[in-house]
mmCIF file of C-alpha atoms in Angstrom:
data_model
loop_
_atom_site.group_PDB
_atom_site.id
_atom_site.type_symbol
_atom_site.label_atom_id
_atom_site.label_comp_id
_atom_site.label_asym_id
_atom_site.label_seq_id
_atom_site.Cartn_x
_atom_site.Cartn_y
_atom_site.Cartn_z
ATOM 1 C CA UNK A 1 66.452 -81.590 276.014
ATOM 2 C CA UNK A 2 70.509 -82.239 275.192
ATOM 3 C CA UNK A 3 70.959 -78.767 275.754
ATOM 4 C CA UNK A 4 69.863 -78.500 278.984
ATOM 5 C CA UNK A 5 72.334 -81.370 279.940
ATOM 6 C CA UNK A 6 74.903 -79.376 278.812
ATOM 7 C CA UNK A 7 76.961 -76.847 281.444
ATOM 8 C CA UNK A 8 76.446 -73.137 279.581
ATOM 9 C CA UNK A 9 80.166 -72.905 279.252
ATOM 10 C CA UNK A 10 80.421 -75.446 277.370
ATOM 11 C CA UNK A 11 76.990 -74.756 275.070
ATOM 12 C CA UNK A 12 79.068 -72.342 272.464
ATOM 13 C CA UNK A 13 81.915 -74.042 271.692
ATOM 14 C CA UNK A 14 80.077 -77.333 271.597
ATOM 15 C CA UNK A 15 77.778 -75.757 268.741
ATOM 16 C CA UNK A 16 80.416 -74.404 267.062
ATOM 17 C CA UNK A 17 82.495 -77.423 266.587
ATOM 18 C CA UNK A 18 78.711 -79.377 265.213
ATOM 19 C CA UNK A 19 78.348 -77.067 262.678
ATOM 20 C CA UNK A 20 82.067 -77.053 261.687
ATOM 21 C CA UNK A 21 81.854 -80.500 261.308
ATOM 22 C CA UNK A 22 78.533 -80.812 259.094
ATOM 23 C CA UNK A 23 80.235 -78.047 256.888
ATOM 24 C CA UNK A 24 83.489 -79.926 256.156
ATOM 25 C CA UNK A 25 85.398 -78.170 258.602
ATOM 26 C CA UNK A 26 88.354 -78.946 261.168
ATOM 27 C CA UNK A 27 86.220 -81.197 262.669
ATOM 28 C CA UNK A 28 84.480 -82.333 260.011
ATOM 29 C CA UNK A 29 85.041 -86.556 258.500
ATOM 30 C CA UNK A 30 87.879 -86.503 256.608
ATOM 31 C CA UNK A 31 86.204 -86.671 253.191
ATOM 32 C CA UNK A 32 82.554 -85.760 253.488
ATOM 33 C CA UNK A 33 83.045 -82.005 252.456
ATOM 34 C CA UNK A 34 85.454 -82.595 249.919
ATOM 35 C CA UNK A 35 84.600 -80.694 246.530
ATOM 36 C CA UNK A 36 86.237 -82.724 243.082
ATOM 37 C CA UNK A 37 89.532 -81.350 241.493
ATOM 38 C CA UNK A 38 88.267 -78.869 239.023
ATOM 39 C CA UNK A 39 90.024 -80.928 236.298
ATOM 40 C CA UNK A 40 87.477 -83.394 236.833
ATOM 41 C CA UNK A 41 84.517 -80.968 237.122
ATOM 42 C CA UNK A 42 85.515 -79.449 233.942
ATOM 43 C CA UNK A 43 85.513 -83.020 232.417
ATOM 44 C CA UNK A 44 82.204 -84.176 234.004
ATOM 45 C CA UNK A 45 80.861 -80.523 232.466
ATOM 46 C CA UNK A 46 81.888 -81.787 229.278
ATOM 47 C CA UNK A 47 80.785 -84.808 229.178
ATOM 48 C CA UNK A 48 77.272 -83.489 230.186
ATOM 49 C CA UNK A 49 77.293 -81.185 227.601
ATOM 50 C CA UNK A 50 78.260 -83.811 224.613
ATOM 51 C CA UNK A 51 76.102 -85.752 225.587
ATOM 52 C CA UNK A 52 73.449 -83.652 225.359
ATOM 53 C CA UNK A 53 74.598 -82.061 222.221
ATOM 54 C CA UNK A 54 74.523 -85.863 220.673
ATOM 55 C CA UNK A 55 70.896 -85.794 222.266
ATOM 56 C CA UNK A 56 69.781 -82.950 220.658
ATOM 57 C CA UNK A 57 71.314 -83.856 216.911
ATOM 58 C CA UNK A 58 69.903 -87.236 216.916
ATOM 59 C CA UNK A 59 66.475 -85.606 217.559
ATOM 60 C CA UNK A 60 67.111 -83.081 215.166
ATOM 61 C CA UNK A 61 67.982 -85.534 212.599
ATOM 62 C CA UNK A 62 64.884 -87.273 213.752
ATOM 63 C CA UNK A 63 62.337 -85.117 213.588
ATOM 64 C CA UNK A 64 64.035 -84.460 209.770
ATOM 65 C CA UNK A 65 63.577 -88.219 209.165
ATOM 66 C CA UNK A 66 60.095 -88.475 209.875
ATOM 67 C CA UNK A 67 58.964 -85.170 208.222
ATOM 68 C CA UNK A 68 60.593 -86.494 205.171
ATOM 69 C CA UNK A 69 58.337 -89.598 205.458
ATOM 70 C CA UNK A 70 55.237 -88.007 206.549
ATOM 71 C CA UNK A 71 56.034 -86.118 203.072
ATOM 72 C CA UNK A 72 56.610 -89.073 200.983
ATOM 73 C CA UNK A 73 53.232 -90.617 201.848
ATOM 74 C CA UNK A 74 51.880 -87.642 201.123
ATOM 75 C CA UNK A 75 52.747 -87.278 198.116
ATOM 76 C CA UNK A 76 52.438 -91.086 197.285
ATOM 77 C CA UNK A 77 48.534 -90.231 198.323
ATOM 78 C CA UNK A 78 48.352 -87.572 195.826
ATOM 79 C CA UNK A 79 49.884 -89.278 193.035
ATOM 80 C CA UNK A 80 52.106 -86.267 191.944
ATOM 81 C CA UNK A 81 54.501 -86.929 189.426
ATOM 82 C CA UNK A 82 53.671 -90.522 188.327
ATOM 83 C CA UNK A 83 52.676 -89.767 185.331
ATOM 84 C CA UNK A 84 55.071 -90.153 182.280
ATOM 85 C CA UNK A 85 55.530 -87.206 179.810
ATOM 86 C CA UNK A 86 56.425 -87.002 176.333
ATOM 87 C CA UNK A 87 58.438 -83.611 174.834
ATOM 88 C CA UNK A 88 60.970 -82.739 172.531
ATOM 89 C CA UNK A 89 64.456 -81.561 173.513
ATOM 90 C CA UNK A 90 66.196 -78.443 171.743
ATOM 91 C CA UNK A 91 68.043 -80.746 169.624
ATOM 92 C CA UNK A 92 64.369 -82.435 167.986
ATOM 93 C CA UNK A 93 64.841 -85.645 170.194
ATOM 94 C CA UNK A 94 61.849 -87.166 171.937
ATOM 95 C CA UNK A 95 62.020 -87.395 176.019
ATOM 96 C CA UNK A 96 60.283 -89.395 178.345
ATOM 97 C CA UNK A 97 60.087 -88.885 182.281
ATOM 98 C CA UNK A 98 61.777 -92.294 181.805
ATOM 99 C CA UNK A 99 64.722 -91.508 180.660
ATOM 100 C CA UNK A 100 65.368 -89.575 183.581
ATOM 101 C CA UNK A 101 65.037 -93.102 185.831
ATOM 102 C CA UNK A 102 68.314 -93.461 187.520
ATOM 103 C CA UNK A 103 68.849 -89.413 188.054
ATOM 104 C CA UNK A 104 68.105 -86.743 190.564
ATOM 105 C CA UNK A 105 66.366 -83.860 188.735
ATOM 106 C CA UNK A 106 65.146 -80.330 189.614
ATOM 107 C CA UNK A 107 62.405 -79.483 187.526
ATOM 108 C CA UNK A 108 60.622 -75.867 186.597
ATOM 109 C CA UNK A 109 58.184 -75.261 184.705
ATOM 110 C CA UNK A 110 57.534 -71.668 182.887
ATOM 111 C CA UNK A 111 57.982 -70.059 179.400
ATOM 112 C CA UNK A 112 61.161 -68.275 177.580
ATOM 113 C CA UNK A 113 59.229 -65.071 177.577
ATOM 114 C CA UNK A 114 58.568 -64.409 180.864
ATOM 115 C CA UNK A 115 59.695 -61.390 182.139
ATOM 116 C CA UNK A 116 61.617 -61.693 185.746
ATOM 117 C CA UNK A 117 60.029 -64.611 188.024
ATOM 118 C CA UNK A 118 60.892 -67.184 185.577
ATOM 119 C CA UNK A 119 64.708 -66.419 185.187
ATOM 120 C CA UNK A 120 64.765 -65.659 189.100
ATOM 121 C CA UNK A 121 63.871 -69.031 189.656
ATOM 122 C CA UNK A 122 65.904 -70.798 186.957
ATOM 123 C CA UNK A 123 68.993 -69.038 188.305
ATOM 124 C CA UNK A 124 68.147 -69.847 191.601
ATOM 125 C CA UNK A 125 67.736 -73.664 190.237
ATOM 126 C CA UNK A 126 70.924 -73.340 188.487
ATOM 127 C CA UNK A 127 72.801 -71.997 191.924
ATOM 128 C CA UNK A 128 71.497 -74.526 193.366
ATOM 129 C CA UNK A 129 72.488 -77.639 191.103
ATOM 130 C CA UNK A 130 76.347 -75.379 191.395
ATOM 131 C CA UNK A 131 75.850 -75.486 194.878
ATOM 132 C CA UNK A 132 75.483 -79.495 195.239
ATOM 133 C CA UNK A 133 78.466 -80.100 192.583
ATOM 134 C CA UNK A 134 80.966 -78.683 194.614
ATOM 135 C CA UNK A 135 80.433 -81.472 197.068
ATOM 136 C CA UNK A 136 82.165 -84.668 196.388
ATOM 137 C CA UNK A 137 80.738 -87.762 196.628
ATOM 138 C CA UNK A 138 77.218 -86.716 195.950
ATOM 139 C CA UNK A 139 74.967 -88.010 192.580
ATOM 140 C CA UNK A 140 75.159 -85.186 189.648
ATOM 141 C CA UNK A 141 71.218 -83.231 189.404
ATOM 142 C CA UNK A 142 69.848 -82.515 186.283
ATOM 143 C CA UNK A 143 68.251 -79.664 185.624
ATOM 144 C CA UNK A 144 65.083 -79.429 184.545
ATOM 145 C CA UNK A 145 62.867 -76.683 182.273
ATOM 146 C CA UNK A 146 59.435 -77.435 180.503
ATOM 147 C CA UNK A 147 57.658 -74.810 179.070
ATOM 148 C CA UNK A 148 54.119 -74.220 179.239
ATOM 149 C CA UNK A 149 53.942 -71.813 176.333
ATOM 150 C CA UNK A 150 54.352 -74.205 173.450
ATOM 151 C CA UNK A 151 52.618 -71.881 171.076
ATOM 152 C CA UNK A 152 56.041 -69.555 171.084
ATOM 153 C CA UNK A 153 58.438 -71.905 173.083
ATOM 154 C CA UNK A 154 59.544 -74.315 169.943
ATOM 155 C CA UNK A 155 62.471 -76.365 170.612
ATOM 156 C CA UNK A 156 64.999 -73.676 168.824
ATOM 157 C CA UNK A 157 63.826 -71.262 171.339
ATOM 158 C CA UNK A 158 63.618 -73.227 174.201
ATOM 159 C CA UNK A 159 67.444 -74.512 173.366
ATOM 160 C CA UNK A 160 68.329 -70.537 173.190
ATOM 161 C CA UNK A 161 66.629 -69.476 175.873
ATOM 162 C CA UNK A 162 68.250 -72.028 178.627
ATOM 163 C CA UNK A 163 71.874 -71.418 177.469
ATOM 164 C CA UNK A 164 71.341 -68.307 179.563
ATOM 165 C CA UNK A 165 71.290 -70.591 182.867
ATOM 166 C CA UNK A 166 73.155 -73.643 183.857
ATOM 167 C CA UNK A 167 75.162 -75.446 181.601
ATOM 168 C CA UNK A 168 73.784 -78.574 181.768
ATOM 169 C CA UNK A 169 70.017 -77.139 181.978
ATOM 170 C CA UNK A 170 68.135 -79.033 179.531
ATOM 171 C CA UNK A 171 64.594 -77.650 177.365
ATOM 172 C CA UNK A 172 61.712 -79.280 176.503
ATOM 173 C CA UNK A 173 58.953 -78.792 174.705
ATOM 174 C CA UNK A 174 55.853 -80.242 172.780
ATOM 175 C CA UNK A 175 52.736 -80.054 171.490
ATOM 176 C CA UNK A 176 49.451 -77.817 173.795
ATOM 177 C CA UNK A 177 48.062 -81.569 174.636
ATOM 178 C CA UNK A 178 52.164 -82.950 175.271
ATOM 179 C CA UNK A 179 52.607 -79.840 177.996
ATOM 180 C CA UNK A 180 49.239 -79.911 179.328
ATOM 181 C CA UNK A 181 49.710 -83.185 180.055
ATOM 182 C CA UNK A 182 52.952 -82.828 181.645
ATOM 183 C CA UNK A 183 51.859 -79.587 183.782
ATOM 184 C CA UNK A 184 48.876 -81.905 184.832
ATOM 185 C CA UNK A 185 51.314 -84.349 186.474
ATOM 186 C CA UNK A 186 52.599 -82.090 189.057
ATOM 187 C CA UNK A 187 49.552 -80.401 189.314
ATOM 188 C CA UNK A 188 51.040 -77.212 187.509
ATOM 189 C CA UNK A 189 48.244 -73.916 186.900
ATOM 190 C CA UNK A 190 49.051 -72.380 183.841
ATOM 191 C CA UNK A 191 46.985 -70.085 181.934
ATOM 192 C CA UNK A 192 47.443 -67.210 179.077
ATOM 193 C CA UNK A 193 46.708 -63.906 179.983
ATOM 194 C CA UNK A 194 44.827 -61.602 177.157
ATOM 195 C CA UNK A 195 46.942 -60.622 174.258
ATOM 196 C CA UNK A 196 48.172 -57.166 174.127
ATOM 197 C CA UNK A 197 48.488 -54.661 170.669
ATOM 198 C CA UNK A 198 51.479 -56.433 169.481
ATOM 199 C CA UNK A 199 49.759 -59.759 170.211
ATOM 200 C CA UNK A 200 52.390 -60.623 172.869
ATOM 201 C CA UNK A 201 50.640 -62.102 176.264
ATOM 202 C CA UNK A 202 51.662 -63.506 180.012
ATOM 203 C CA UNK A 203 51.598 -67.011 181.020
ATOM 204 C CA UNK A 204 50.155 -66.952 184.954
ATOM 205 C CA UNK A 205 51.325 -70.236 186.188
ATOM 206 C CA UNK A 206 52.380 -71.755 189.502
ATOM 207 C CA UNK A 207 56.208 -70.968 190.892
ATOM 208 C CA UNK A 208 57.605 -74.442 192.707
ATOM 209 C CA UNK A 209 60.869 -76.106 191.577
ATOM 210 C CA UNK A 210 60.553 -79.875 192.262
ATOM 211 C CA UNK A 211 62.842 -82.681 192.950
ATOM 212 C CA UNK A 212 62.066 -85.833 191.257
ATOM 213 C CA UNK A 213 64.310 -88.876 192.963
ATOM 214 C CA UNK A 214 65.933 -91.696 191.250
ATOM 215 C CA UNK A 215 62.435 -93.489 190.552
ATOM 216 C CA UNK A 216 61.130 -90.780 189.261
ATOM 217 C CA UNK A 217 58.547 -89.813 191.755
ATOM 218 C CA UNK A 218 58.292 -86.369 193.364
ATOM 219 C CA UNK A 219 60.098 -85.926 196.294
ATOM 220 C CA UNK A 220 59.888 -82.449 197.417
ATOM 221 C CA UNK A 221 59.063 -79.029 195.702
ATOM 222 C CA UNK A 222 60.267 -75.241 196.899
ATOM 223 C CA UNK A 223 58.329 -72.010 196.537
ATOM 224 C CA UNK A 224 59.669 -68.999 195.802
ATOM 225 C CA UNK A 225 60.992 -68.105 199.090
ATOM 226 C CA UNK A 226 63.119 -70.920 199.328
ATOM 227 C CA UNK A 227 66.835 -69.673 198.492
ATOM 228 C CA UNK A 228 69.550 -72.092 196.679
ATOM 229 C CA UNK A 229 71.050 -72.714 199.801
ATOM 230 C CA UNK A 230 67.567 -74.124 201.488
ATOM 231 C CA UNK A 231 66.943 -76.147 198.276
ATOM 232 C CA UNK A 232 70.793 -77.409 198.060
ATOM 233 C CA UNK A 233 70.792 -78.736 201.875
ATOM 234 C CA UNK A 234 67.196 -80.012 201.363
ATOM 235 C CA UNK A 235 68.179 -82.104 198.361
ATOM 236 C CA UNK A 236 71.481 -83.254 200.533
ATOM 237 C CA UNK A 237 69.429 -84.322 203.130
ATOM 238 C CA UNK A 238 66.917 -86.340 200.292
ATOM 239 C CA UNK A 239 69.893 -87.813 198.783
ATOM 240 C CA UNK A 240 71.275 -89.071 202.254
ATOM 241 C CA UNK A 241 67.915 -90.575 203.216
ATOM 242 C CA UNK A 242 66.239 -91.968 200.120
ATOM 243 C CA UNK A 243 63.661 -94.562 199.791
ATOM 244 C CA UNK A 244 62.027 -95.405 197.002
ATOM 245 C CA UNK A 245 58.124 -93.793 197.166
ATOM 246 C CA UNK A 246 57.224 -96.666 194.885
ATOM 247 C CA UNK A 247 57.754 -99.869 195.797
ATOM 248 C CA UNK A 248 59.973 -102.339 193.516
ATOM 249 C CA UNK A 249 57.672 -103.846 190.581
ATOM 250 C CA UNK A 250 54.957 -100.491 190.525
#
């Protein structure tokens, strides 16, 4: 309708200087085309992308947060680990799961004959516990071995047979019904394979190193495809967001 008002010399250059306008040019409002310094676009980039950087750690963190409690009540449900134990250490001294209160422990149990998976893992253990000490400010781990061959692994060999590992790695052992009932508390398998010419036999067991907080309890365990780094940042994280499984009194 407009156009037809319009003389057809005058059509063109009347269209032109429209569309100029709406696209910020000559004729355009001072101001309504006008793009932002690229200083501040850069800045408004990065301040989207921190911000959504934050986002995403605080919902990695997250999601770590509430596995680790989903994990906890698991294990609270399942009672692993609240039983006590009673062993001997290489030295002939009598140990309790008690007197580990107060400590963060990796724990493995095997035998001193055992021919590769068992010294895999304690090295791996022992990495592990080498791997956490070289960061400052976090608690010391103790490490942990408890035979389930008691009929060979007395407490000289069991003291022999860790000095091959960590230096702080400490050996117990007992009597059949002292182990069993320690394997039983962490729901260990063990079981002694037939006995060959020389009378020397295999141990099949279960291969998990576990972690055992401050009060005791189990707080996580690692398979064999866990490496020392995995089990070294998963006790970090455990040690930065403890809670007791028990609570205070049980």
């Amino acid at each position: 309708m407009f156009r037809a008002l319009l003389p057809a010399r005058c059509l063109r250059p009347c269209l032109r200087r429209g569309l100029q306008g709406r696209a910020g040019g000559p004729g355009a409002t001072p101001g309504a085309g006008a793009q932002l310094p690229l200083s501040r676009r850069l800045a408004l980039v990065a301040g989207v992308g921190a911000a959504a950087g934050a986002g995403w750690l605080y919902l990695r963190e997250e999601r770590a947060r509430r596995r680790q409690a989903r994990r906890r009540e698991e294990l609270r449900a399942l009672a692993l680990g609240q039983g006590d134990f009673q062993l001997q250490d290489p030295a002939g001294r009598r140990r309790r799961k008690a007197d580990f209160r107060g400590r963060w422990v990796l724990l493995y149990f095997g035998f001193t004959h055992c021919p590769d998976i068992c010294p895999e893992e304690l090295e791996k253990l022992s990495r592990a516990v080498a791997l956490l000490e070289q960061e400052p400010g976090l608690p010391p781990v103790q490490p942990l071995f408890i035979t389930l061959d008691p009929e060979r692994d007395d407490a000289a060999a069991v003291g022999r047979y860790v000095r091959d590992f960590h230096p702080r790695l400490l050996g117990l052992t007992g009597s059949p019904e002292e182990v069993r009932a320690a394997a039983a508390a962490y729901r260990v398998y063990a079981s002694a394979g037939p006995r060959d010419e020389d009378g020397d036999y295999v141990v099949d067991h279960s291969v998990f190193i576990y972690l055992l907080g401050p009060d005791g309890l189990l707080l996580d365990y690692y398979g064999r495809a866990k490496t020392d780094a995995q089990i070294a940042r998963s006790v970090r994280q455990h040690m930065q967001s403890y809670q007791p499984v028990l609570d205070p009194g049980e």
